[in-house]
Amino acid sequence: MSRTVKLAVIPGDGIGPEVIAEAVKVLDAVTADGGLAFEKTHFSLGADRYLATGDVLTDEDLEAISTHDAILLGAVGGTPGDPRLAGANIERGLLLKLRFSLDHYVNLRPTTLFPGIASPLANPGEVDFVVVREGTEGPYVGNGGAIRAGTPQEVANEVSVNTAYGVERVVRYAFQQAERRRKKLTLVHKTNVLTFAGSLWKRIVDAVAAEHHGVTVDYLHVDAATIFLVTDPARFDVIVTDNLFGDILTDLAAAISGGIGLAASGNINPAGAFPSMFEPVHGSAPDIAGQQKADPTAAILSTALLLRHLGESELAERVEHAVTADLAARTGAARTTAEIGDAIAARVAQN
Ligand SMILES: NC(=O)c1ccc[n+]([C@@H]2O[C@H](COP(=O)([O-])OP(=O)(O)OC[C@H]3O[C@@H](n4cnc5c(N)ncnc54)[C@H](O)[C@@H]3O)[C@@H](O)[C@H]2O)c1
Ligand SMILES: CC(C)[C@H](C(=O)O)[C@@H](O)C(=O)O
Ligand SMILES: [Mg+2]
């Protein structure tokens, strides 16, 4: 009996449609035998839609997306500073609205240095860790405002919200990941300065650690964590951290492990109350959009995370093996986005 999964596809802006075309190509290849079928609905959302209609994400859009089993997203956001988008805030009104409305409290961002991939680090060692970034709280909640805006006396606030409920659930998820991996968890925060939020995170990690005696727990201030990500990334297994620190650390993690074009992510609602969303860590890359220069590997690896989330581990592994083989065979010769997608899809069809 074949299983049908309803997939909402949001290609988005810039290189989003280019990399999503390749991700869908690979999904089609890995499901070609018919055991699993994706019923796809395309949603045209992002800067172009806003410029054409003035809408970013309507209640109807959100409702329609919510009826799907999972979401695949490319990237959203126009060229930073484009005056035509000044009133839109696509990132907040679209991407964050999806993450918040669909309660994607786990932002899962694995980092692996694949065989054959050059790291800018001289001696990277084994790079294989996962960042569990909190996805619905922190400074991202929009709890802020400005007074005397536009005057020399302007005061702007952006309050970081951390709830015991929100921190505990993501910390529990991170410990579960550590149990399945090398049993090491590092909390990254800034407890020496952000004392209220930091204390809450630390106390919750300590309390949950008491239920996981097999997991070694470590703590790093976020500034020191950036040092160790560059000097000794092998020390990391699972990093759990807040929304903003996780955003910054995962671009750095991508940079040390072969580049942002390889970094995949999942915005996960673990209990499945809402559809989870899978996307590359990178953005819409306006500087290379429309030129077939983008590496679609991050989007393709995001489909592996999607398949694993759906319980289709065997299919996820086939995608990962095809990507691993493609990366190992890279010669340095330039390939278009579609050529990379074709090569990986062909390998998937053979494995
Ligand atoms: N998830 C998302 O939708 C998401 C994530 C990050 C940024 N953004 C948005 O994207 C826009 C551009 O942001 P940015 O320039 O800060 O970050 P970016 O990730 O889009 O680009 C940073 C650099 O990485 C390169 N790059 C990105 N993806 C690549 C790929 N697949 N292959 C090769 N090179 C790649 C770009 O060319 C650029 O030089 C902004 O509007 C931003 O808000 C969206
Ligand atoms: C575009 C932006 C809202 C987003 C974030 O900060 O989460 C992006 O940088 C990411 O890493 O997914
Ligand atoms: Mg980011």
Coordinates of N, CA and C and ligand atoms in Angstrom, one line a residue, residues 109 133 140 247-248 250-251 281, ligand 3:
R109 N 19.5 22.0 13.4 CA 20.5 22.3 12.3 C 21.8 21.5 12.5
R133 N 18.3 24.7 18.1 CA 18.1 26.1 18.3 C 16.6 26.3 18.7
Y140 N 13.3 37.0 19.2 CA 12.5 36.9 18.0 C 11.1 37.2 18.1
D247 N 20.8 31.2 15.6 CA 20.9 31.7 14.3 C 22.3 32.0 13.9
I248 N 23.0 32.7 14.8 CA 24.4 33.2 14.5 C 25.4 32.0 14.4
T250 N 24.8 28.9 13.7 CA 24.6 28.0 12.6 C 25.1 28.5 11.3
D251 N 25.2 29.8 11.1 CA 25.9 30.3 9.9 C 27.4 30.0 10.0
V281 N 19.6 26.5 5.6 CA 19.9 27.5 6.6 C 20.0 28.9 5.8
Ligands
MG3 MG 20.1 32.8 9.9

